[in-house]
Amino acid sequence: MSNKFYVTTPIYYVNDKPHIGSTYTTVIADVLARAHRLRGDKTLFLTGTDENSQKNLEAAQKAGFDNLPAYLDSMAEIWQTTWKTLGLTYDDFIRTTEKRHHQGVERFWRAVQKSGDIYKAEYERDYCVGCEAFKTAHELTDGRCPLHPNKDLEKVKEENYFFRASAYKDDLLKLYHEHPEFIEPKSRMNEIRSYVKEAFEDFSISRESGKLACGIPVPDDDSQRIYVWFDALLNYMTAVGYGTDDKLFKKWWPADVHLIGKDIIKFHCALWPAMIMSAAKSDPALLDETGAVLLPKSVHVNGFFTVDGQKISKSLGNAIDPLDLIQEYPFDVIRYFILREIPYGEDGDFSKTRLAERYNSDLANTLGNLVNRAVAMSRKYFNGRVPDVKPEDAKTALPDTEWGGAECLEILWQTVDRYLDASRADLALESIWSSNDCSLNSANRYVEQTKPFKLVKEEPQKAALVLYTLLEACRHFAWMISPMMPDIARKIILQLGQDPKKEEQKSAKDLRQWGGLAPDSELPEPAILFPRLTE
Ligand code: MSP
């Protein structure tokens, strides 16, 4: 049975172009989307740009644009082109200046209003444009925002609309209790629980229009614009038809996974579900058939990247543009590195030295070497073909070796699925490379233990079995790594003499079955997958 899978990234501010940090979150979304497509799930991968924000306006002015829409268009184009150039397979790209978004935001605002959760009040607070958020005294360090210490805070005193967020404290705590899977990694749960208990207050959700030339007007009150976060979170719904296409909305909502960075966890894990709980009181489209509120199923939180140990910042000028990186390395290599190097959820460092180390050891020596040896030896000893054996007979290993065989690969597939369900591409890759009995490492050991180049002279039938096992294992490894390294996977499948496009059409069950590689089929001339780095 095919399931649906809806995954989102944050929508990015367009005050800058993509860097390695935003690329990281988007790559993880791409991995999950590819993994689900491969499983046969109906998949929707959404990304986009957050355009109704004051910091975009300031960036436009700085860049010399007096026409904000022209600036937004040019930047949205840069984001889309970057993701496309990198081969990221998003299905939809939402811009919050689009009409479909405005219509949905209006419907949502009215629903929350109808639920009695919007009121007007006088407000005086410090506003950090860097975060696009008000800051309470306990969120400041020496009177400054710890995330943007170089930016002066703005004192804001005005009458705004407020969202009665505090009314949802208990419901949120209940949500976290009943659905521990709502936040991944689990270690983030305590942080959000204590935030909700201790500091979750009513939110100001509008600003006076005069002070904010951008933003969606408050329905029926042109003097106010909707606060950017209130509108931004709604992109996840408006992109799938909330307010414009009920059928589409029913098909995709709720989101299965919102991927975010740790900087925006409060908005996604507290404000967002509280907003939906409120609107659902007046809008039945937000309830399931049992009357339960349709909340996103989970929020997965990644840590932050530093570059050579330093925070990525505009002022340091150390933001790595992924389009520059791909001049040096194929993007699959970068994908492998960022996914493998950093335990998901933790902070990590981007260093080219580490990248080169992993390239040589994990990619060239382990993966590249295995595929190359398996293909080259089969070609050499079996007339350029896959050895002609019964795949059944190659399911288990030769005696006195450590190779775990086809059953072990089946378990590895399940392990990889389980890790990817929690966005742990790092652990999925680690298992593929080094789990005990049927990883790339153990396949390389199997070559060393069985020595097919010697065996072929003494017991050619046994050598044929070993080489079939290795080639078929390479086929499994290729599909296992394909969500993380789609181009390399494709190249491996080609080296095995198969057509990746055709294979992709197979059901997940068939693809994962032992024996997908036809005995006695032709093997093309092998090409080096990972040429040695010179320096
Ligand atoms: N526009 C808001 C999000 C609204 S979502 C309804 C926003 N945009 S942002 O452009 O600042 O992007 C923030 C996201 O980019 C982070 O949550 C994270 O996913 C990603 N990253 C930005 N810098 C990063 C690092 N240095 N490291 C890892 N991820 C980073 O906030």
Coordinates of C-alpha atoms and ligand atoms in Angstrom, one line a residue:
M1 CA 0.0 0.0 0.0
S2 CA 1.4 3.4 -0.8
N3 CA 1.5 6.1 1.9
K4 CA 1.7 9.8 1.5
F5 CA 4.7 11.7 2.7
Y6 CA 4.8 15.5 3.0
V7 CA 8.1 17.0 4.0
T8 CA 9.0 20.7 4.3
T9 CA 12.1 22.9 4.9
P10 CA 11.9 26.3 6.5
I11 CA 11.1 29.0 4.0
Y12 CA 14.3 31.0 3.8
Y13 CA 14.7 34.8 4.1
V14 CA 15.9 36.4 0.9
N15 CA 18.2 38.9 2.5
D16 CA 21.0 36.6 1.4
K17 CA 21.6 33.7 -1.0
P18 CA 21.8 30.1 0.1
H19 CA 24.9 29.0 2.1
I20 CA 26.1 25.7 3.4
G21 CA 23.7 25.9 6.5
S22 CA 20.5 26.4 4.5
T23 CA 21.8 23.8 2.0
Y24 CA 22.2 21.3 4.8
T25 CA 18.5 21.5 5.9
T26 CA 17.4 21.4 2.3
V27 CA 19.6 18.4 1.5
I28 CA 18.1 16.5 4.4
A29 CA 14.6 17.2 3.0
D30 CA 15.8 15.9 -0.4
V31 CA 17.1 12.7 1.3
L32 CA 13.8 12.0 3.0
A33 CA 11.8 12.8 -0.2
R34 CA 14.0 10.5 -2.3
A35 CA 13.8 7.7 0.3
H36 CA 10.1 7.9 0.4
R37 CA 9.7 8.0 -3.4
L38 CA 11.9 4.9 -3.5
R39 CA 9.6 3.2 -1.1
G40 CA 6.7 4.0 -3.4
D41 CA 5.1 6.7 -1.2
K42 CA 3.3 9.6 -2.7
T43 CA 5.7 12.3 -1.8
L44 CA 5.6 16.1 -1.6
F45 CA 8.7 18.0 -0.8
L46 CA 8.1 21.7 -0.3
T47 CA 10.6 24.6 0.1
G48 CA 10.3 28.3 -0.6
T49 CA 11.1 31.8 0.5
D50 CA 9.9 34.0 3.3
E51 CA 9.4 37.3 1.7
N52 CA 7.2 39.5 4.0
S53 CA 10.0 40.3 6.4
Q54 CA 11.6 43.5 7.5
K55 CA 15.1 42.1 7.0
N56 CA 14.4 41.5 3.3
L57 CA 13.3 45.1 3.0
E58 CA 16.5 46.3 4.6
A59 CA 18.5 44.1 2.3
A60 CA 16.7 45.4 -0.7
Q61 CA 17.5 48.9 0.2
K62 CA 21.1 48.0 0.9
A63 CA 21.3 46.4 -2.5
G64 CA 20.1 49.6 -4.1
F65 CA 16.6 48.3 -5.1
D66 CA 13.8 50.9 -4.6
N67 CA 11.3 48.4 -5.9
L68 CA 10.9 45.7 -3.3
P69 CA 9.0 43.2 -5.5
A70 CA 11.8 43.3 -8.1
Y71 CA 14.3 42.5 -5.4
L72 CA 12.2 39.7 -4.1
D73 CA 11.8 38.2 -7.6
S74 CA 15.5 38.3 -8.2
M75 CA 16.3 36.6 -4.9
A76 CA 13.6 34.0 -5.2
E77 CA 15.1 33.2 -8.5
I78 CA 18.5 32.8 -7.0
W79 CA 17.2 30.3 -4.4
Q80 CA 15.4 28.3 -7.0
T81 CA 18.2 28.2 -9.4
T82 CA 20.7 27.1 -6.7
W83 CA 18.5 24.2 -5.5
K84 CA 17.9 23.2 -9.1
T85 CA 21.6 23.4 -10.0
L86 CA 22.4 21.2 -7.0
G87 CA 19.8 18.7 -8.2
L88 CA 17.5 19.0 -5.2
T89 CA 14.1 17.5 -6.1
Y90 CA 11.6 19.8 -4.5
D91 CA 8.1 19.4 -5.8
D92 CA 6.8 22.9 -5.0
F93 CA 8.4 26.2 -4.2
I94 CA 6.2 28.7 -2.3
R95 CA 6.8 32.4 -2.0
T96 CA 4.9 34.1 0.7
T97 CA 4.1 37.0 -1.6
E98 CA 2.0 34.7 -3.8
K99 CA -1.8 35.1 -3.9
R100 CA -2.4 31.5 -2.9
H101 CA -0.5 32.2 0.3
H102 CA -2.3 35.5 1.1
Q103 CA -5.7 33.8 0.6
G104 CA -4.9 31.0 3.0
V105 CA -3.4 33.4 5.6
E106 CA -6.6 35.5 5.5
R107 CA -8.8 32.4 6.0
F108 CA -6.6 31.3 8.9
W109 CA -6.6 34.7 10.6
R110 CA -10.4 34.8 10.4
A111 CA -10.6 31.4 11.9
V112 CA -8.4 32.3 14.9
Q113 CA -10.4 35.5 15.3
K114 CA -13.6 33.5 15.3
S115 CA -12.2 31.3 18.0
G116 CA -11.8 34.4 20.1
D117 CA -8.0 34.2 20.3
I118 CA -7.1 37.6 18.7
Y119 CA -7.3 40.7 20.8
K120 CA -5.8 44.2 20.6
A121 CA -3.3 45.5 23.2
E122 CA -0.7 48.2 23.7
Y123 CA 2.8 46.8 23.5
E124 CA 6.3 47.9 24.3
R125 CA 9.1 45.6 23.6
D126 CA 12.6 45.2 22.1
Y127 CA 12.5 43.8 18.6
C128 CA 15.4 42.0 17.0
V129 CA 15.3 42.4 13.2
G130 CA 18.0 39.6 12.9
C131 CA 15.5 37.1 14.4
E132 CA 12.4 39.0 13.3
A133 CA 11.2 38.5 16.8
F134 CA 10.4 40.3 20.0
K135 CA 12.8 39.6 22.9
T136 CA 11.9 39.4 26.5
A137 CA 14.5 40.6 29.1
H138 CA 15.6 37.0 29.9
E139 CA 16.3 36.3 26.3
L140 CA 18.9 39.1 26.1
T141 CA 22.6 39.1 27.1
D142 CA 23.9 42.5 28.3
G143 CA 20.8 44.0 26.7
R144 CA 21.6 42.6 23.3
C145 CA 20.3 39.6 21.3
P146 CA 22.9 36.8 21.8
L147 CA 22.3 35.6 18.2
H148 CA 22.8 39.1 16.6
P149 CA 25.0 41.0 19.1
N150 CA 26.0 43.5 16.4
K151 CA 22.4 44.6 15.6
D152 CA 20.8 47.3 17.8
L153 CA 17.4 46.2 19.1
E154 CA 14.5 48.3 18.0
K155 CA 12.2 49.7 20.7
V156 CA 8.6 49.1 19.6
K157 CA 5.7 50.7 21.3
E158 CA 2.4 50.4 19.5
E159 CA -1.1 48.9 19.6
N160 CA -1.1 45.5 18.0
Y161 CA -3.2 42.4 17.6
F162 CA -2.3 39.6 19.9
F163 CA -2.7 35.9 19.6
R164 CA -3.9 34.3 22.9
A165 CA -1.1 31.7 22.7
S166 CA -1.0 31.2 26.5
A167 CA -4.4 29.6 26.4
Y168 CA -2.8 26.6 24.7
K169 CA 0.0 25.8 27.2
D170 CA -1.8 22.8 28.6
D171 CA -2.7 21.4 25.2
L172 CA 0.9 21.8 24.0
L173 CA 2.3 20.0 27.1
K174 CA -0.3 17.2 26.5
L175 CA 0.8 17.0 22.8
Y176 CA 4.5 16.6 23.8
H177 CA 3.5 14.0 26.4
E178 CA 1.3 11.9 24.2
H179 CA 3.5 12.3 21.1
P180 CA 7.1 12.2 22.0
E181 CA 7.8 11.6 18.3
F182 CA 6.6 15.2 17.6
I183 CA 10.2 16.5 18.2
E184 CA 13.3 14.8 16.9
P185 CA 16.0 14.4 18.3
K186 CA 14.3 13.7 21.6
S187 CA 17.0 15.7 23.4
R188 CA 15.2 18.9 22.2
M189 CA 12.0 18.0 24.0
N190 CA 13.1 19.2 27.4
E191 CA 14.1 22.6 26.0
I192 CA 10.7 23.1 24.4
R193 CA 8.8 21.8 27.3
S194 CA 10.4 24.2 29.8
Y195 CA 10.0 27.0 27.3
V196 CA 6.2 26.4 27.1
K197 CA 5.9 25.9 30.9
E198 CA 7.9 29.0 31.8
A199 CA 8.0 31.5 29.0
F200 CA 5.2 30.9 26.5
E201 CA 3.2 34.1 26.4
D202 CA 0.6 35.7 24.1
F203 CA 2.2 36.8 20.8
S204 CA 2.0 40.1 19.1
I205 CA 0.9 39.1 15.6
S206 CA 0.8 42.4 13.8
R207 CA 2.7 45.6 13.3
E208 CA 1.5 49.1 12.4
S209 CA 1.4 49.3 8.6
G210 CA 3.3 52.6 8.5
K211 CA 6.4 51.1 10.1
L212 CA 6.4 48.1 7.9
A213 CA 6.1 48.6 4.2
C214 CA 6.0 44.8 3.7
G215 CA 3.7 42.2 5.1
I216 CA 0.2 40.9 4.5
P217 CA -2.5 43.4 5.6
V218 CA -4.6 42.3 8.6
P219 CA -8.1 41.3 7.3
D220 CA -10.5 44.3 7.7
D221 CA -7.8 46.5 9.2
D222 CA -5.4 48.1 6.7
S223 CA -3.7 50.0 9.4
Q224 CA -1.9 46.8 10.5
R225 CA 0.2 44.2 8.8
I226 CA 0.5 40.6 9.9
Y227 CA 3.7 39.7 11.8
V228 CA 6.0 37.8 9.5
W229 CA 6.2 34.6 11.6
F230 CA 2.5 34.3 11.8
D231 CA 2.2 34.4 8.0
A232 CA 5.4 32.4 7.4
L233 CA 4.4 29.3 9.3
L234 CA 1.2 29.2 7.3
N235 CA 3.2 28.5 4.1
Y236 CA 3.2 24.8 5.0
M237 CA -0.6 24.8 4.7
T238 CA -1.2 27.4 1.9
A239 CA 1.2 25.5 -0.4
V240 CA -1.1 22.5 -0.2
G241 CA -4.3 24.5 -0.9
Y242 CA -5.4 25.8 2.5
G243 CA -7.8 28.6 1.5
T244 CA -7.7 27.8 -2.2
D245 CA -8.0 24.1 -2.9
D246 CA -9.8 22.0 -0.2
K247 CA -9.2 18.7 -2.0
L248 CA -5.5 19.3 -2.3
F249 CA -5.4 20.3 1.3
K250 CA -7.1 17.1 2.4
K251 CA -4.7 15.1 0.3
W252 CA -1.5 16.4 1.8
W253 CA -2.2 18.0 5.2
P254 CA -0.9 17.3 7.9
A255 CA 2.8 17.6 7.1
D256 CA 4.7 14.5 8.1
V257 CA 8.0 16.2 8.8
H258 CA 8.9 19.8 9.2
L259 CA 12.7 20.1 8.9
I260 CA 14.2 23.1 10.7
G261 CA 17.3 24.4 12.4
K262 CA 17.6 24.8 16.1
D263 CA 17.2 28.6 15.9
I264 CA 13.5 28.3 15.0
I265 CA 12.4 25.5 17.3
K266 CA 10.1 27.6 19.5
F267 CA 8.1 28.9 16.5
H268 CA 7.6 25.5 15.1
C269 CA 7.1 23.4 18.2
A270 CA 5.1 25.8 20.3
L271 CA 3.6 28.8 18.4
W272 CA 2.7 26.8 15.2
P273 CA 0.7 23.9 16.9
A274 CA -1.0 26.5 19.2
M275 CA -2.0 28.5 16.1
I276 CA -3.5 25.4 14.5
M277 CA -5.3 24.3 17.7
S278 CA -6.9 27.7 17.8
A279 CA -8.0 27.9 14.2
A280 CA -9.3 24.3 14.3
K281 CA -11.9 25.4 16.8
S282 CA -13.6 27.4 14.0
D283 CA -12.4 25.7 10.8
P284 CA -13.4 22.0 10.4
A285 CA -10.8 21.6 7.6
L286 CA -8.3 21.4 10.4
L287 CA -9.9 18.4 12.0
D288 CA -9.8 14.8 11.1
E289 CA -12.8 12.5 10.9
T290 CA -12.6 11.7 14.6
G291 CA -12.5 15.4 15.5
A292 CA -8.9 15.5 16.4
V293 CA -6.8 18.6 15.4
L294 CA -4.6 18.0 12.3
L295 CA -1.3 19.0 13.7
P296 CA 2.0 18.4 11.8
K297 CA 3.3 14.9 12.8
S298 CA 6.8 15.8 13.6
V299 CA 9.4 18.5 13.6
H300 CA 13.0 17.4 13.1
V301 CA 15.7 19.8 14.3
N302 CA 19.2 20.1 12.9
G303 CA 22.1 21.8 14.7
F304 CA 24.2 24.6 13.3
F305 CA 27.1 24.5 11.0
T306 CA 30.2 26.5 11.7
V307 CA 32.9 27.0 9.1
D308 CA 36.4 26.1 10.3
G309 CA 35.1 26.5 13.8
Q310 CA 33.5 29.9 13.3
K311 CA 29.8 30.9 13.2
I312 CA 28.6 31.5 9.7
S313 CA 27.9 35.2 9.4
K314 CA 27.6 37.9 6.8
S315 CA 30.0 40.2 8.6
L316 CA 32.7 37.4 8.8
G317 CA 32.1 36.8 5.1
N318 CA 32.6 33.0 5.7
A319 CA 29.3 31.8 4.3
I320 CA 30.2 29.1 1.8
D321 CA 28.2 29.2 -1.3
P322 CA 27.3 25.7 -2.4
L323 CA 27.7 26.7 -6.0
D324 CA 31.3 27.5 -5.4
L325 CA 31.8 24.2 -3.6
I326 CA 30.6 22.2 -6.6
Q327 CA 33.4 23.7 -8.6
E328 CA 35.7 21.6 -6.4
Y329 CA 33.8 18.5 -5.6
P330 CA 30.8 16.7 -7.1
F331 CA 27.7 17.6 -5.1
D332 CA 27.2 14.0 -4.0
V333 CA 30.5 14.1 -2.2
I334 CA 29.4 17.2 -0.4
R335 CA 26.1 15.6 0.4
Y336 CA 27.9 12.6 1.8
F337 CA 30.2 14.7 3.9
I338 CA 27.6 17.0 5.5
L339 CA 25.3 14.1 6.2
R340 CA 27.8 11.7 7.5
E341 CA 30.1 14.0 9.5
I342 CA 27.5 15.6 11.7
P343 CA 25.4 13.6 14.1
Y344 CA 21.9 14.9 13.1
G345 CA 20.7 17.4 15.7
E346 CA 24.2 18.4 16.8
D347 CA 26.3 21.4 15.7
G348 CA 29.1 20.6 13.4
D349 CA 32.0 22.1 11.5
F350 CA 32.5 22.3 7.8
S351 CA 36.1 21.8 7.1
K352 CA 37.7 21.0 3.7
T353 CA 40.4 19.0 5.4
R354 CA 37.9 16.7 7.0
L355 CA 36.1 16.5 3.7
A356 CA 39.2 15.4 1.9
E357 CA 39.9 12.7 4.6
R358 CA 36.4 11.3 4.3
Y359 CA 36.7 11.4 0.5
N360 CA 39.8 9.3 0.5
S361 CA 38.9 6.8 3.2
D362 CA 35.1 6.3 3.0
L363 CA 34.5 7.1 -0.6
A364 CA 37.6 6.2 -2.6
N365 CA 39.0 3.4 -0.5
T366 CA 35.8 1.8 0.7
L367 CA 32.9 2.3 -1.6
G368 CA 34.8 3.0 -4.8
N369 CA 37.3 0.2 -4.2
L370 CA 34.6 -2.4 -3.6
V371 CA 32.6 -1.6 -6.7
N372 CA 35.7 -1.4 -8.8
R373 CA 37.1 -4.7 -7.5
A374 CA 33.8 -6.6 -7.9
V375 CA 33.2 -5.3 -11.4
A376 CA 36.8 -5.6 -12.6
M377 CA 37.3 -9.2 -11.3
S378 CA 34.0 -10.4 -12.7
R379 CA 34.8 -8.9 -16.1
K380 CA 38.3 -10.4 -16.0
Y381 CA 37.4 -13.9 -15.0
F382 CA 33.9 -14.3 -16.4
N383 CA 34.1 -12.9 -19.9
G384 CA 33.0 -9.4 -19.1
R385 CA 29.8 -10.7 -17.5
V386 CA 28.0 -11.2 -14.2
P387 CA 29.0 -14.8 -13.2
D388 CA 26.4 -17.2 -14.3
V389 CA 25.2 -18.7 -11.0
K390 CA 21.9 -19.3 -9.3
P391 CA 21.3 -16.1 -7.2
E392 CA 19.8 -18.4 -4.5
D393 CA 23.2 -20.2 -4.1
A394 CA 24.9 -16.9 -3.5
K395 CA 22.6 -15.8 -0.7
T396 CA 24.9 -17.2 2.0
A397 CA 28.6 -16.7 2.4
L398 CA 31.4 -19.2 2.0
P399 CA 32.3 -21.0 5.2
D400 CA 34.8 -19.3 7.6
T401 CA 34.1 -15.8 6.4
E402 CA 32.3 -12.9 8.1
W403 CA 30.0 -11.9 5.3
G404 CA 26.4 -12.0 6.7
G405 CA 24.6 -12.8 3.4
A406 CA 21.2 -11.8 2.0
E407 CA 19.3 -12.0 5.2
C408 CA 21.7 -9.6 6.8
L409 CA 21.2 -7.2 4.0
E410 CA 17.4 -7.4 4.6
I411 CA 18.0 -6.3 8.2
L412 CA 20.3 -3.5 7.0
W413 CA 17.6 -2.2 4.8
Q414 CA 15.3 -2.0 7.8
T415 CA 17.9 -0.3 9.9
V416 CA 18.4 2.3 7.1
D417 CA 14.7 2.9 6.9
R418 CA 14.4 3.4 10.7
Y419 CA 17.2 5.9 10.8
L420 CA 15.9 7.9 7.9
D421 CA 12.5 8.0 9.5
A422 CA 14.2 10.0 12.3
S423 CA 16.3 12.0 9.7
R424 CA 19.4 10.2 11.0
A425 CA 21.1 10.0 7.6
D426 CA 24.4 10.1 9.5
L427 CA 23.5 6.8 11.2
A428 CA 22.1 5.3 8.1
L429 CA 25.4 5.9 6.3
E430 CA 27.4 4.7 9.2
S431 CA 25.4 1.4 9.2
I432 CA 25.9 1.0 5.4
W433 CA 29.6 1.6 5.8
S434 CA 30.5 -0.3 8.9
S435 CA 27.7 -2.3 10.6
N436 CA 29.0 -5.7 11.5
D437 CA 28.1 -8.4 9.0
C438 CA 27.0 -6.9 5.7
S439 CA 28.3 -3.4 5.3
L440 CA 30.7 -2.0 2.7
N441 CA 33.6 -2.7 5.1
S442 CA 32.5 -6.3 5.5
A443 CA 32.1 -6.8 1.8
N444 CA 35.7 -5.6 1.3
R445 CA 36.7 -8.0 4.0
Y446 CA 34.9 -10.8 2.2
V447 CA 37.1 -10.0 -0.9
E448 CA 40.2 -10.3 1.3
Q449 CA 39.0 -13.5 3.0
T450 CA 37.9 -15.3 -0.1
K451 CA 40.6 -14.0 -2.5
P452 CA 38.5 -14.5 -5.7
F453 CA 41.6 -13.9 -7.9
K454 CA 43.2 -17.0 -6.4
L455 CA 40.0 -19.0 -5.9
V456 CA 39.2 -18.7 -9.5
K457 CA 42.1 -20.9 -10.4
E458 CA 41.3 -23.6 -7.8
E459 CA 37.5 -23.6 -7.5
P460 CA 36.0 -21.4 -10.2
Q461 CA 32.5 -22.2 -9.2
K462 CA 33.1 -20.8 -5.7
A463 CA 34.8 -17.7 -7.2
A464 CA 31.7 -17.2 -9.3
L465 CA 29.5 -17.3 -6.3
V466 CA 31.6 -14.9 -4.3
L467 CA 31.7 -12.4 -7.2
Y468 CA 28.0 -12.7 -7.8
T469 CA 27.5 -12.0 -4.1
L470 CA 29.7 -8.9 -4.2
L471 CA 28.0 -7.5 -7.3
E472 CA 24.6 -8.1 -6.0
A473 CA 25.6 -6.6 -2.7
C474 CA 26.9 -3.5 -4.6
R475 CA 23.4 -3.2 -6.2
H476 CA 21.8 -3.2 -2.7
F477 CA 24.3 -0.7 -1.4
A478 CA 23.7 1.6 -4.4
W479 CA 20.0 1.7 -3.7
M480 CA 20.5 2.1 0.0
I481 CA 22.8 5.2 -0.5
S482 CA 20.7 6.6 -3.4
P483 CA 18.7 9.0 -1.2
M484 CA 21.9 10.4 0.1
M485 CA 24.1 10.2 -3.0
P486 CA 21.8 9.9 -6.0
D487 CA 24.4 10.4 -8.7
I488 CA 26.9 8.0 -7.3
A489 CA 24.2 5.4 -6.9
R490 CA 23.2 5.9 -10.5
K491 CA 26.8 5.4 -11.6
I492 CA 27.1 2.2 -9.6
I493 CA 23.9 0.8 -11.1
L494 CA 25.3 1.7 -14.6
Q495 CA 28.5 -0.1 -13.8
L496 CA 26.5 -3.2 -12.9
G497 CA 25.1 -3.1 -16.4
Q498 CA 21.6 -2.0 -15.4
D499 CA 19.5 1.0 -16.4
P500 CA 18.9 3.1 -13.3
K501 CA 15.7 4.7 -14.8
K502 CA 14.2 1.3 -15.5
E503 CA 15.2 -0.2 -12.1
E504 CA 13.7 2.8 -10.3
Q505 CA 10.3 1.9 -11.7
K506 CA 10.4 -1.4 -9.8
S507 CA 8.5 -1.7 -6.5
A508 CA 10.5 -1.3 -3.4
K509 CA 10.0 -4.9 -2.6
D510 CA 11.5 -6.0 -5.9
L511 CA 14.3 -3.6 -5.7
R512 CA 15.3 -5.0 -2.3
Q513 CA 15.0 -8.6 -3.2
W514 CA 18.0 -10.8 -3.5
G515 CA 18.9 -11.6 -7.1
G516 CA 18.0 -8.4 -8.9
L517 CA 21.2 -8.7 -10.9
A518 CA 20.7 -11.0 -13.9
P519 CA 23.3 -13.8 -14.0
D520 CA 25.4 -13.8 -17.2
S521 CA 24.4 -10.2 -18.0
E522 CA 27.0 -7.9 -19.5
L523 CA 29.2 -5.7 -17.4
P524 CA 30.4 -2.5 -19.0
E525 CA 34.0 -1.3 -18.7
P526 CA 34.4 0.0 -15.1
A527 CA 35.2 3.7 -14.5
I528 CA 36.8 5.1 -11.3
L529 CA 34.0 6.4 -9.1
F530 CA 36.2 8.6 -6.9
P531 CA 39.4 9.7 -8.5
R532 CA 42.2 10.2 -6.0
L533 CA 42.5 13.8 -4.8
T534 CA 45.9 15.2 -5.8
E535 CA 46.1 17.7 -2.9
Ligands
MSP1 N1 12.3 32.6 7.5 C1 12.6 31.9 8.6 C2 11.9 30.5 8.7 C3 10.4 30.5 8.5 S1 9.8 28.9 8.4 C4 8.2 29.1 8.5 C5 14.0 31.7 8.8 N2 14.8 31.8 7.7 S2 16.4 31.7 7.6 O1 16.7 32.1 6.2 O2 17.0 32.4 8.6 O3 16.7 30.2 7.6 C6 16.8 29.5 8.8 C7 17.1 28.0 8.6 O4 18.2 27.9 7.7 C8 17.5 27.4 9.9 O5 16.4 27.0 10.7 C9 18.2 26.2 9.3 O6 17.3 25.2 8.9 C10 19.0 26.8 8.2 N3 20.3 27.3 8.6 C11 20.7 28.6 8.6 N4 22.0 28.7 9.0 C12 22.4 27.5 9.4 C13 23.6 27.0 9.8 N5 24.7 27.7 10.0 N6 23.7 25.6 10.0 C14 22.6 24.8 9.8 N7 21.5 25.3 9.4 C15 21.3 26.6 9.2 O7 14.5 31.5 9.9

